[in-house]
Amino acid sequence: MDKNSPILFSRRGALALVTLNLPRALNALNLDMIKLLDRQLQDWAEDDSVACVWVEGSGDKGLCAGGDVVSLYKGSNAYGEAPRIDYASEFFSHEYRLDYRIHTYAKPIVVWGGGIVMGGGVGIMAGASHRIVTERTRMAMPEVTIGLFPDVGGSWFLNRMPGRIGLFLGLTGAQFNGADALFAGLADRLIADSERHTTLDAIAQLPFCATTDENRRLVSECLKGLELAAELQPLSNLRNHYEQIQALTDFASLPAVCDAIGGYKGDDEWLRRAAQTLAAGSPLTPWIVWEQLRRGRHRSLAEVLRMELILAVNLCASGHFHEGVRALLIDKDRSPRWQPASFREISAEEVERCFVAPWAGAHPLADL
């Protein structure tokens, strides 16, 4: 394959390798990358010579900073016009189908999550059988800043975090580290960032066999032996702030939760940044987060992804998404002019419309 391709595939014996290859864009996922990876995973699933898959990002900045939201911005109409759902529907349908495949893949998938892992990158990582973080890992679901919502299965994995950590992370887009990911259930092992190639070599040399369960066990034991000693791992903000997060989210209504988080006046810089991000973010996103977690709590992964596809397509046609992307990535003035400006001005009807399928006929993910 062309080394300039946005995604690279290779083999080391029974180990198949995936490299997201857009380092200048922090390996952000575009539609072509998503389609290529999904097709390749299908092929490897049926290839008896492949026992395990390794996924990493090119360069030293991280695995993946998210999806290509600029293309979504350009492919959607402005708020108030007839929504153009075709590109957004195609993009997210393929992305969520890929995420579902990773979650349900029979063969072990090892994801190296060093550096930046955000948005769509979390989607790639969350469903893998073996998820590696490092002392340099920086994770987040920061969609509140651009008027989207924590998707790629966020309604599934945020709901499965301890206490109300998932709600807090979804509302605030707060960044968290590798130790946080372990605590929240989004990672399995924390290995020194410098051991990336050593880890890859060790897995490539495993005595893989024809039994999937045995191959998973081999990978698990290998990674266990490479884990960074506990005293050398970074401190977990989520663990250390667990009681505070519980207190800040211990309310029966979204306005009360937002007031509590936004009203934080303590000295902790991490909590202050979280409060500031929520305050500056889209006024619609908190309502979507609140509802997606409530509605997704007891749904299957497939049902969650079908709900999220509806949300993603509707929000891409909204003024909130367009203004958020404009301010952050197009004009880069970082001064979004949200309309309306306050989450208290968002009506229940506007939120409900976001959960209504925007297309006629069968759901694009009906077959999951």
PDB file of C-alpha atoms in Angstrom, residues 57 183 226 262 315:
ATOM      1  CA  GLY A  57      -1.533   6.092  15.082  1.00  0.00           C
ATOM      2  CA  PHE A 183     -10.404   3.711  36.487  1.00  0.00           C
ATOM      3  CA  LEU A 226       4.717  -5.211  30.354  1.00  0.00           C
ATOM      4  CA  GLY A 262     -20.463  25.825  36.779  1.00  0.00           C
ATOM      5  CA  LEU A 315     -27.123  17.888  15.127  1.00  0.00           C
TER       6      LEU A 315
END
